[in-house]
């Protein structure tokens, strides 16, 4: 695994031109100005409206945990499809910490799936040692651990294959 200090989030994050090319969108795919952050954001008011195991949907701290050392997430909008897509990456001190964050998230998604709200939030999900995918309706999430990094792509109005292409391209920039 790459040492955490050698991971450059600027190289992992795809940016608007690459994101447009990967998902086949034109110049109308733009960053939502208030949704480009260097620390996890929780939307407590929305999280409070769903069962506790499902709150990760609105609580990035529940997704990434507290062991990360660096973080960046950017959310894009695409009005022609009433769609959104985000790319996020968290760097951890060592690969075990990144894997622990993914394992904790998999356990949370499993708990969420068993709640009354689960079918509407994570109705279709699968995981392995390196990744997690969720899908419900027109939305979903793709997570992947590579070395000391946990990657996240969320989407509504785009396809799961678009999300997989984004996360694969992000992962290709992670050393190790």
Short mmCIF file of N, CA and C in Angstrom, two decimals:
data_model
loop_
_atom_site.label_atom_id
_atom_site.label_comp_id
_atom_site.label_asym_id
_atom_site.label_seq_id
_atom_site.Cartn_x
_atom_site.Cartn_y
_atom_site.Cartn_z
N UNK A 1 0.82 -1.21 0.00
CA UNK A 1 0.00 0.00 0.00
C UNK A 1 0.85 1.26 0.00
N UNK A 2 0.31 2.28 -0.59
CA UNK A 2 1.00 3.58 -0.62
C UNK A 2 0.93 4.23 0.75
N UNK A 3 2.02 4.85 1.20
CA UNK A 3 1.92 5.62 2.44
C UNK A 3 0.92 6.76 2.26
N UNK A 4 0.16 7.05 3.32
CA UNK A 4 -0.89 8.08 3.24
C UNK A 4 -0.34 9.41 2.73
N UNK A 5 0.89 9.74 3.07
CA UNK A 5 1.47 11.02 2.66
C UNK A 5 1.76 11.13 1.17
N UNK A 6 1.75 9.98 0.46
CA UNK A 6 2.04 10.01 -0.98
C UNK A 6 0.78 10.09 -1.83
N UNK A 7 -0.37 10.11 -1.19
CA UNK A 7 -1.63 10.14 -1.93
C UNK A 7 -2.04 11.58 -2.18
N UNK A 8 -2.19 11.92 -3.45
CA UNK A 8 -2.56 13.27 -3.86
C UNK A 8 -4.03 13.28 -4.27
N UNK A 9 -4.89 13.83 -3.41
CA UNK A 9 -6.32 13.87 -3.72
C UNK A 9 -6.60 14.62 -5.01
N UNK A 10 -5.79 15.60 -5.32
CA UNK A 10 -5.97 16.35 -6.57
C UNK A 10 -5.85 15.46 -7.81
N UNK A 11 -5.06 14.42 -7.72
CA UNK A 11 -4.91 13.48 -8.86
C UNK A 11 -6.04 12.46 -8.89
N UNK A 12 -6.60 12.14 -7.73
CA UNK A 12 -7.67 11.14 -7.66
C UNK A 12 -9.00 11.72 -8.15
N UNK A 13 -9.28 12.95 -7.72
CA UNK A 13 -10.54 13.59 -8.11
C UNK A 13 -10.49 13.87 -9.61
N UNK A 14 -11.56 13.55 -10.30
CA UNK A 14 -11.55 13.62 -11.76
C UNK A 14 -11.71 15.03 -12.31
N UNK A 15 -12.50 15.85 -11.66
CA UNK A 15 -12.74 17.20 -12.17
C UNK A 15 -13.82 17.21 -13.25
N UNK A 16 -14.32 18.37 -13.53
CA UNK A 16 -15.47 18.53 -14.42
C UNK A 16 -15.23 18.02 -15.84
N UNK A 17 -14.15 18.37 -16.53
CA UNK A 17 -13.98 17.89 -17.91
C UNK A 17 -13.94 16.36 -18.02
N UNK A 18 -13.21 15.71 -17.11
CA UNK A 18 -13.14 14.24 -17.15
C UNK A 18 -14.48 13.62 -16.78
N UNK A 19 -15.15 14.20 -15.80
CA UNK A 19 -16.45 13.68 -15.39
C UNK A 19 -17.43 13.76 -16.56
N UNK A 20 -17.43 14.88 -17.28
CA UNK A 20 -18.30 15.02 -18.45
C UNK A 20 -17.98 13.93 -19.48
N UNK A 21 -16.71 13.71 -19.75
CA UNK A 21 -16.31 12.72 -20.75
C UNK A 21 -16.71 11.31 -20.33
N UNK A 22 -16.53 10.98 -19.08
CA UNK A 22 -16.82 9.63 -18.60
C UNK A 22 -18.30 9.31 -18.67
N UNK A 23 -19.15 10.27 -18.27
CA UNK A 23 -20.59 10.00 -18.23
C UNK A 23 -21.33 10.47 -19.48
N UNK A 24 -20.58 11.03 -20.44
CA UNK A 24 -21.21 11.45 -21.69
C UNK A 24 -22.10 12.67 -21.55
N UNK A 25 -21.71 13.59 -20.69
CA UNK A 25 -22.51 14.80 -20.48
C UNK A 25 -21.85 16.00 -21.15
N UNK A 26 -22.65 16.99 -21.44
CA UNK A 26 -22.13 18.21 -22.06
C UNK A 26 -21.78 19.24 -20.99
N UNK A 27 -21.60 20.50 -21.41
CA UNK A 27 -21.17 21.55 -20.49
C UNK A 27 -22.22 21.88 -19.42
N UNK A 28 -23.40 21.31 -19.52
CA UNK A 28 -24.42 21.55 -18.50
C UNK A 28 -24.16 20.75 -17.21
N UNK A 29 -23.22 19.79 -17.26
CA UNK A 29 -22.80 19.11 -16.05
C UNK A 29 -21.84 20.05 -15.32
N UNK A 30 -22.26 20.55 -14.16
CA UNK A 30 -21.46 21.53 -13.42
C UNK A 30 -21.42 21.18 -11.94
N UNK A 31 -20.41 21.69 -11.27
CA UNK A 31 -20.28 21.51 -9.83
C UNK A 31 -21.36 22.34 -9.14
N UNK A 32 -22.02 21.76 -8.16
CA UNK A 32 -22.95 22.52 -7.33
C UNK A 32 -22.07 23.35 -6.38
N UNK A 33 -22.12 24.67 -6.48
CA UNK A 33 -21.16 25.53 -5.75
C UNK A 33 -21.03 25.24 -4.27
N UNK A 34 -22.10 24.95 -3.59
CA UNK A 34 -22.04 24.72 -2.14
C UNK A 34 -21.70 23.28 -1.79
N UNK A 35 -21.44 22.46 -2.81
CA UNK A 35 -21.21 21.03 -2.54
C UNK A 35 -19.85 20.57 -3.05
N UNK A 36 -18.83 21.31 -2.69
CA UNK A 36 -17.44 20.95 -2.96
C UNK A 36 -16.73 21.14 -1.62
N UNK A 37 -16.42 20.03 -0.92
CA UNK A 37 -15.95 20.17 0.45
C UNK A 37 -14.68 19.37 0.71
N UNK A 38 -13.94 19.84 1.69
CA UNK A 38 -12.72 19.16 2.10
C UNK A 38 -12.88 18.50 3.47
N UNK A 39 -14.10 18.44 3.96
CA UNK A 39 -14.41 17.69 5.17
C UNK A 39 -15.82 17.11 5.03
N UNK A 40 -16.06 15.96 5.66
CA UNK A 40 -17.39 15.34 5.54
C UNK A 40 -18.49 16.26 6.07
N UNK A 41 -19.64 16.18 5.43
CA UNK A 41 -20.78 17.00 5.79
C UNK A 41 -21.95 16.10 6.17
N UNK A 42 -22.56 16.38 7.29
CA UNK A 42 -23.76 15.67 7.73
C UNK A 42 -24.95 16.61 7.59
N UNK A 43 -26.04 16.09 7.07
CA UNK A 43 -27.28 16.86 6.97
C UNK A 43 -28.21 16.29 8.05
N UNK A 44 -28.02 16.76 9.26
CA UNK A 44 -28.68 16.19 10.43
C UNK A 44 -30.20 16.19 10.34
N UNK A 45 -30.79 17.28 9.80
CA UNK A 45 -32.25 17.35 9.72
C UNK A 45 -32.82 16.23 8.86
N UNK A 46 -32.15 15.91 7.75
CA UNK A 46 -32.63 14.81 6.90
C UNK A 46 -32.30 13.46 7.51
N UNK A 47 -31.12 13.32 8.10
CA UNK A 47 -30.74 12.06 8.73
C UNK A 47 -31.73 11.68 9.82
N UNK A 48 -32.24 12.65 10.53
CA UNK A 48 -33.17 12.39 11.63
C UNK A 48 -34.50 11.82 11.16
N UNK A 49 -34.77 11.91 9.85
CA UNK A 49 -36.07 11.45 9.34
C UNK A 49 -36.09 9.97 8.96
N UNK A 50 -34.94 9.30 9.04
CA UNK A 50 -34.87 7.89 8.65
C UNK A 50 -34.28 7.07 9.79
N UNK A 51 -34.47 5.74 9.76
CA UNK A 51 -33.95 4.89 10.86
C UNK A 51 -32.44 5.06 11.03
N UNK A 52 -31.95 4.98 12.27
CA UNK A 52 -30.52 5.18 12.54
C UNK A 52 -29.56 4.42 11.62
N UNK A 53 -29.80 3.14 11.30
CA UNK A 53 -28.82 2.46 10.43
C UNK A 53 -28.77 3.03 9.01
N UNK A 54 -29.77 3.79 8.62
CA UNK A 54 -29.82 4.35 7.26
C UNK A 54 -29.30 5.77 7.19
N UNK A 55 -28.96 6.34 8.30
CA UNK A 55 -28.57 7.75 8.35
C UNK A 55 -27.29 8.04 7.58
N UNK A 56 -26.52 7.02 7.24
CA UNK A 56 -25.31 7.24 6.44
C UNK A 56 -25.65 7.91 5.11
N UNK A 57 -26.88 7.75 4.65
CA UNK A 57 -27.32 8.38 3.40
C UNK A 57 -27.12 9.90 3.47
N UNK A 58 -27.33 10.46 4.65
CA UNK A 58 -27.23 11.91 4.84
C UNK A 58 -26.10 12.31 5.79
N UNK A 59 -25.28 11.35 6.23
CA UNK A 59 -24.22 11.64 7.20
C UNK A 59 -22.89 11.07 6.71
N UNK A 60 -22.09 11.94 6.11
CA UNK A 60 -20.80 11.49 5.57
C UNK A 60 -19.86 11.01 6.68
N UNK A 61 -20.02 11.53 7.90
CA UNK A 61 -19.17 11.05 8.98
C UNK A 61 -19.46 9.58 9.28
N UNK A 62 -20.70 9.15 9.06
CA UNK A 62 -21.04 7.74 9.25
C UNK A 62 -20.44 6.87 8.14
N UNK A 63 -20.24 7.44 6.97
CA UNK A 63 -19.64 6.70 5.85
C UNK A 63 -18.14 6.57 6.04
N UNK A 64 -17.47 7.67 6.31
CA UNK A 64 -16.01 7.70 6.29
C UNK A 64 -15.36 7.54 7.66
N UNK A 65 -16.12 7.69 8.74
CA UNK A 65 -15.56 7.53 10.07
C UNK A 65 -14.66 8.69 10.46
N UNK A 66 -13.91 8.50 11.54
CA UNK A 66 -13.09 9.58 12.06
C UNK A 66 -11.59 9.35 11.88
N UNK A 67 -11.20 8.21 11.31
CA UNK A 67 -9.77 7.88 11.19
C UNK A 67 -9.10 8.49 9.97
N UNK A 68 -9.87 9.08 9.06
CA UNK A 68 -9.26 9.63 7.84
C UNK A 68 -8.39 10.83 8.16
N UNK A 69 -7.42 11.06 7.29
CA UNK A 69 -6.52 12.20 7.47
C UNK A 69 -6.80 13.32 6.47
N UNK A 70 -7.36 12.96 5.32
CA UNK A 70 -7.73 13.96 4.30
C UNK A 70 -8.99 13.49 3.59
N UNK A 71 -9.72 14.48 3.04
CA UNK A 71 -11.02 14.19 2.42
C UNK A 71 -11.32 15.23 1.36
N UNK A 72 -12.00 14.80 0.30
CA UNK A 72 -12.52 15.75 -0.69
C UNK A 72 -13.73 15.11 -1.35
N UNK A 73 -14.78 15.90 -1.51
CA UNK A 73 -15.98 15.44 -2.21
C UNK A 73 -16.54 16.59 -3.03
N UNK A 74 -16.91 16.28 -4.26
CA UNK A 74 -17.51 17.25 -5.16
C UNK A 74 -18.78 16.66 -5.74
N UNK A 75 -19.85 17.44 -5.74
CA UNK A 75 -21.13 16.99 -6.29
C UNK A 75 -21.47 17.82 -7.51
N UNK A 76 -21.88 17.14 -8.56
CA UNK A 76 -22.23 17.75 -9.84
C UNK A 76 -23.72 17.63 -10.08
N UNK A 77 -24.25 18.60 -10.81
CA UNK A 77 -25.65 18.55 -11.24
C UNK A 77 -25.70 18.49 -12.77
N UNK A 78 -26.73 17.86 -13.28
CA UNK A 78 -26.93 17.80 -14.73
C UNK A 78 -28.40 18.03 -15.01
N UNK A 79 -28.81 19.31 -15.13
CA UNK A 79 -30.23 19.66 -15.29
C UNK A 79 -30.97 18.96 -16.43
N UNK A 80 -30.35 18.71 -17.61
CA UNK A 80 -31.13 18.07 -18.67
C UNK A 80 -31.73 16.72 -18.27
N UNK A 81 -31.09 16.02 -17.35
CA UNK A 81 -31.60 14.73 -16.89
C UNK A 81 -32.14 14.81 -15.46
N UNK A 82 -32.19 16.01 -14.88
CA UNK A 82 -32.54 16.17 -13.47
C UNK A 82 -31.70 15.20 -12.64
N UNK A 83 -30.40 15.17 -12.93
CA UNK A 83 -29.51 14.19 -12.35
C UNK A 83 -28.40 14.83 -11.53
N UNK A 84 -27.81 14.03 -10.62
CA UNK A 84 -26.64 14.46 -9.86
C UNK A 84 -25.67 13.29 -9.76
N UNK A 85 -24.41 13.66 -9.52
CA UNK A 85 -23.33 12.69 -9.44
C UNK A 85 -22.26 13.29 -8.55
N UNK A 86 -21.70 12.51 -7.65
CA UNK A 86 -20.62 13.04 -6.81
C UNK A 86 -19.44 12.10 -6.82
N UNK A 87 -18.27 12.67 -6.57
CA UNK A 87 -17.05 11.90 -6.41
C UNK A 87 -16.43 12.30 -5.08
N UNK A 88 -16.05 11.30 -4.29
CA UNK A 88 -15.45 11.58 -2.99
C UNK A 88 -14.31 10.62 -2.72
N UNK A 89 -13.34 11.09 -1.94
CA UNK A 89 -12.21 10.26 -1.56
C UNK A 89 -11.74 10.64 -0.17
N UNK A 90 -11.47 9.62 0.65
CA UNK A 90 -10.92 9.82 1.98
C UNK A 90 -9.61 9.05 2.09
N UNK A 91 -8.58 9.69 2.62
CA UNK A 91 -7.28 9.06 2.82
C UNK A 91 -7.14 8.71 4.30
N UNK A 92 -6.65 7.49 4.56
CA UNK A 92 -6.46 6.99 5.92
C UNK A 92 -4.98 6.77 6.20
N UNK A 93 -4.60 6.69 7.47
CA UNK A 93 -3.18 6.53 7.80
C UNK A 93 -2.57 5.23 7.27
N UNK A 94 -3.39 4.17 7.19
CA UNK A 94 -2.92 2.90 6.65
C UNK A 94 -4.09 2.16 6.01
N UNK A 95 -3.78 1.16 5.20
CA UNK A 95 -4.83 0.46 4.45
C UNK A 95 -5.82 -0.24 5.37
N UNK A 96 -5.37 -0.71 6.54
CA UNK A 96 -6.29 -1.37 7.46
C UNK A 96 -7.41 -0.42 7.89
N UNK A 97 -7.07 0.83 8.10
CA UNK A 97 -8.08 1.82 8.51
C UNK A 97 -9.08 2.07 7.38
N UNK A 98 -8.61 2.11 6.14
CA UNK A 98 -9.51 2.29 5.00
C UNK A 98 -10.43 1.08 4.87
N UNK A 99 -9.88 -0.12 5.02
CA UNK A 99 -10.71 -1.33 4.96
C UNK A 99 -11.70 -1.39 6.11
N UNK A 100 -11.27 -0.94 7.30
CA UNK A 100 -12.18 -0.92 8.44
C UNK A 100 -13.37 0.01 8.17
N UNK A 101 -13.11 1.17 7.56
CA UNK A 101 -14.20 2.09 7.23
C UNK A 101 -15.18 1.44 6.27
N UNK A 102 -14.67 0.72 5.26
CA UNK A 102 -15.56 0.03 4.33
C UNK A 102 -16.33 -1.08 5.04
N UNK A 103 -15.66 -1.87 5.86
CA UNK A 103 -16.34 -2.96 6.58
C UNK A 103 -17.44 -2.42 7.48
N UNK A 104 -17.18 -1.32 8.16
CA UNK A 104 -18.21 -0.71 9.02
C UNK A 104 -19.39 -0.23 8.18
N UNK A 105 -19.11 0.32 7.01
CA UNK A 105 -20.18 0.79 6.14
C UNK A 105 -21.01 -0.38 5.61
N UNK A 106 -20.36 -1.47 5.25
CA UNK A 106 -21.08 -2.66 4.79
C UNK A 106 -22.03 -3.16 5.88
N UNK A 107 -21.55 -3.20 7.13
CA UNK A 107 -22.41 -3.62 8.25
C UNK A 107 -23.59 -2.66 8.41
N UNK A 108 -23.35 -1.37 8.25
CA UNK A 108 -24.41 -0.37 8.36
C UNK A 108 -25.45 -0.55 7.26
N UNK A 109 -24.98 -0.75 6.02
CA UNK A 109 -25.91 -0.95 4.90
C UNK A 109 -26.74 -2.22 5.13
N UNK A 110 -26.13 -3.26 5.63
CA UNK A 110 -26.86 -4.50 5.92
C UNK A 110 -27.96 -4.24 6.95
N UNK A 111 -27.64 -3.48 8.00
CA UNK A 111 -28.64 -3.12 9.01
C UNK A 111 -29.74 -2.26 8.40
N UNK A 112 -29.35 -1.30 7.57
CA UNK A 112 -30.33 -0.41 6.93
C UNK A 112 -31.29 -1.21 6.07
N UNK A 113 -30.75 -2.17 5.32
CA UNK A 113 -31.59 -2.98 4.42
C UNK A 113 -32.69 -3.71 5.17
N UNK A 114 -32.45 -4.01 6.45
CA UNK A 114 -33.44 -4.74 7.25
C UNK A 114 -34.45 -3.83 7.95
N UNK A 115 -34.38 -2.53 7.73
CA UNK A 115 -35.34 -1.62 8.36
C UNK A 115 -36.53 -1.39 7.41
N UNK A 116 -37.55 -0.73 7.92
CA UNK A 116 -38.72 -0.43 7.09
C UNK A 116 -38.37 0.49 5.93
N UNK A 117 -37.38 1.37 6.12
CA UNK A 117 -36.97 2.30 5.06
C UNK A 117 -35.95 1.67 4.11
N UNK A 118 -35.34 0.58 4.51
CA UNK A 118 -34.28 -0.05 3.74
C UNK A 118 -34.58 -0.29 2.27
N UNK A 119 -35.74 -0.88 1.95
CA UNK A 119 -36.01 -1.15 0.54
C UNK A 119 -36.02 0.10 -0.34
N UNK A 120 -36.38 1.23 0.21
CA UNK A 120 -36.39 2.47 -0.58
C UNK A 120 -35.04 3.16 -0.64
N UNK A 121 -34.11 2.75 0.22
CA UNK A 121 -32.81 3.42 0.29
C UNK A 121 -31.65 2.56 -0.22
N UNK A 122 -31.69 1.27 0.04
CA UNK A 122 -30.61 0.37 -0.37
C UNK A 122 -31.18 -0.98 -0.83
N UNK A 123 -32.24 -0.95 -1.60
CA UNK A 123 -32.96 -2.18 -1.94
C UNK A 123 -32.09 -3.24 -2.58
N UNK A 124 -31.14 -2.84 -3.39
CA UNK A 124 -30.27 -3.78 -4.09
C UNK A 124 -28.84 -3.43 -3.72
N UNK A 125 -28.15 -4.31 -3.01
CA UNK A 125 -26.78 -4.00 -2.61
C UNK A 125 -25.94 -5.26 -2.62
N UNK A 126 -24.64 -5.07 -2.84
CA UNK A 126 -23.71 -6.18 -2.76
C UNK A 126 -22.34 -5.64 -2.35
N UNK A 127 -21.56 -6.51 -1.74
CA UNK A 127 -20.25 -6.08 -1.24
C UNK A 127 -19.26 -7.22 -1.31
N UNK A 128 -17.98 -6.85 -1.38
CA UNK A 128 -16.90 -7.81 -1.22
C UNK A 128 -15.82 -7.13 -0.38
N UNK A 129 -14.62 -7.69 -0.33
CA UNK A 129 -13.58 -7.13 0.53
C UNK A 129 -13.08 -5.76 0.09
N UNK A 130 -13.31 -5.42 -1.17
CA UNK A 130 -12.79 -4.16 -1.71
C UNK A 130 -13.86 -3.14 -2.10
N UNK A 131 -15.12 -3.57 -2.17
CA UNK A 131 -16.13 -2.65 -2.70
C UNK A 131 -17.51 -2.89 -2.12
N UNK A 132 -18.36 -1.90 -2.31
CA UNK A 132 -19.76 -1.94 -1.91
C UNK A 132 -20.54 -1.18 -2.96
N UNK A 133 -21.67 -1.74 -3.38
CA UNK A 133 -22.57 -1.06 -4.31
C UNK A 133 -23.98 -1.10 -3.72
N UNK A 134 -24.67 0.04 -3.78
CA UNK A 134 -26.08 0.08 -3.38
C UNK A 134 -26.87 0.69 -4.54
N UNK A 135 -28.13 0.32 -4.61
CA UNK A 135 -28.99 0.86 -5.66
C UNK A 135 -30.43 0.81 -5.16
N UNK A 136 -31.14 1.91 -5.36
CA UNK A 136 -32.57 1.97 -5.03
C UNK A 136 -33.20 2.98 -5.97
N UNK A 137 -34.17 2.53 -6.73
CA UNK A 137 -34.83 3.43 -7.68
C UNK A 137 -33.84 3.94 -8.71
N UNK A 138 -33.77 5.25 -8.84
CA UNK A 138 -32.91 5.90 -9.84
C UNK A 138 -31.57 6.34 -9.23
N UNK A 139 -31.30 5.91 -7.99
CA UNK A 139 -30.11 6.38 -7.27
C UNK A 139 -29.27 5.22 -6.77
N UNK A 140 -28.02 5.51 -6.48
CA UNK A 140 -27.16 4.49 -5.92
C UNK A 140 -25.82 5.06 -5.49
N UNK A 141 -24.99 4.14 -5.01
CA UNK A 141 -23.67 4.50 -4.52
C UNK A 141 -22.69 3.39 -4.87
N UNK A 142 -21.46 3.80 -5.13
CA UNK A 142 -20.38 2.84 -5.38
C UNK A 142 -19.21 3.24 -4.49
N UNK A 143 -18.69 2.27 -3.73
CA UNK A 143 -17.54 2.50 -2.86
C UNK A 143 -16.45 1.51 -3.25
N UNK A 144 -15.21 1.94 -3.12
CA UNK A 144 -14.09 1.05 -3.38
C UNK A 144 -12.91 1.45 -2.51
N UNK A 145 -12.26 0.46 -1.93
CA UNK A 145 -11.03 0.71 -1.19
C UNK A 145 -9.87 0.35 -2.10
N UNK A 146 -8.90 1.24 -2.16
CA UNK A 146 -7.64 0.94 -2.83
C UNK A 146 -6.53 1.53 -1.98
N UNK A 147 -5.65 0.67 -1.50
CA UNK A 147 -4.53 1.10 -0.67
C UNK A 147 -5.08 1.80 0.57
N UNK A 148 -4.74 3.05 0.78
CA UNK A 148 -5.15 3.80 1.97
C UNK A 148 -6.33 4.73 1.70
N UNK A 149 -7.03 4.51 0.59
CA UNK A 149 -8.09 5.42 0.15
C UNK A 149 -9.44 4.69 0.06
N UNK A 150 -10.49 5.34 0.56
CA UNK A 150 -11.86 4.89 0.35
C UNK A 150 -12.51 5.87 -0.62
N UNK A 151 -12.95 5.35 -1.75
CA UNK A 151 -13.59 6.16 -2.79
C UNK A 151 -15.10 6.01 -2.70
N UNK A 152 -15.82 7.07 -3.04
CA UNK A 152 -17.28 7.04 -3.05
C UNK A 152 -17.79 7.78 -4.28
N UNK A 153 -18.75 7.16 -4.97
CA UNK A 153 -19.48 7.83 -6.04
C UNK A 153 -20.96 7.65 -5.73
N UNK A 154 -21.69 8.76 -5.66
CA UNK A 154 -23.14 8.70 -5.48
C UNK A 154 -23.79 9.24 -6.75
N UNK A 155 -24.99 8.75 -7.03
CA UNK A 155 -25.65 9.19 -8.26
C UNK A 155 -27.16 9.07 -8.16
N UNK A 156 -27.83 9.95 -8.86
CA UNK A 156 -29.27 9.88 -9.11
C UNK A 156 -29.45 10.36 -10.55
N UNK A 157 -30.13 9.57 -11.35
CA UNK A 157 -30.37 9.95 -12.74
C UNK A 157 -29.27 9.49 -13.69
N UNK A 158 -28.17 9.00 -13.17
CA UNK A 158 -27.14 8.37 -13.98
C UNK A 158 -27.23 6.87 -13.73
N UNK A 159 -26.49 6.08 -14.49
CA UNK A 159 -26.57 4.63 -14.34
C UNK A 159 -25.50 4.10 -13.39
N UNK A 160 -25.71 2.88 -12.92
CA UNK A 160 -24.71 2.21 -12.09
C UNK A 160 -23.42 2.03 -12.87
N UNK A 161 -23.51 1.80 -14.17
CA UNK A 161 -22.29 1.64 -14.97
C UNK A 161 -21.53 2.96 -15.07
N UNK A 162 -22.25 4.10 -15.10
CA UNK A 162 -21.57 5.40 -15.05
C UNK A 162 -20.79 5.53 -13.74
N UNK A 163 -21.44 5.17 -12.63
CA UNK A 163 -20.78 5.25 -11.32
C UNK A 163 -19.56 4.34 -11.27
N UNK A 164 -19.69 3.14 -11.83
CA UNK A 164 -18.55 2.22 -11.84
C UNK A 164 -17.40 2.77 -12.66
N UNK A 165 -17.70 3.42 -13.78
CA UNK A 165 -16.63 4.04 -14.59
C UNK A 165 -15.93 5.16 -13.82
N UNK A 166 -16.70 5.95 -13.10
CA UNK A 166 -16.12 7.04 -12.33
C UNK A 166 -15.21 6.47 -11.22
N UNK A 167 -15.70 5.50 -10.46
CA UNK A 167 -14.90 4.96 -9.37
C UNK A 167 -13.67 4.24 -9.90
N UNK A 168 -13.78 3.57 -11.02
CA UNK A 168 -12.62 2.90 -11.62
C UNK A 168 -11.57 3.90 -12.05
N UNK A 169 -12.00 5.00 -12.65
CA UNK A 169 -11.06 6.04 -13.06
C UNK A 169 -10.40 6.70 -11.85
N UNK A 170 -11.15 6.92 -10.80
CA UNK A 170 -10.57 7.47 -9.59
C UNK A 170 -9.52 6.51 -9.02
N UNK A 171 -9.89 5.24 -8.94
CA UNK A 171 -8.99 4.23 -8.36
C UNK A 171 -7.69 4.11 -9.14
N UNK A 172 -7.75 4.34 -10.44
CA UNK A 172 -6.54 4.21 -11.25
C UNK A 172 -5.48 5.26 -10.88
N UNK A 173 -5.89 6.32 -10.20
CA UNK A 173 -4.95 7.37 -9.81
C UNK A 173 -4.40 7.17 -8.39
N UNK A 174 -4.88 6.14 -7.69
CA UNK A 174 -4.40 5.86 -6.33
C UNK A 174 -3.12 5.03 -6.43
N UNK A 175 -2.03 5.50 -5.84
CA UNK A 175 -0.80 4.70 -5.90
C UNK A 175 -0.94 3.43 -5.05
N UNK A 176 -0.22 2.41 -5.44
CA UNK A 176 -0.18 1.17 -4.65
C UNK A 176 -1.08 0.09 -5.15
#
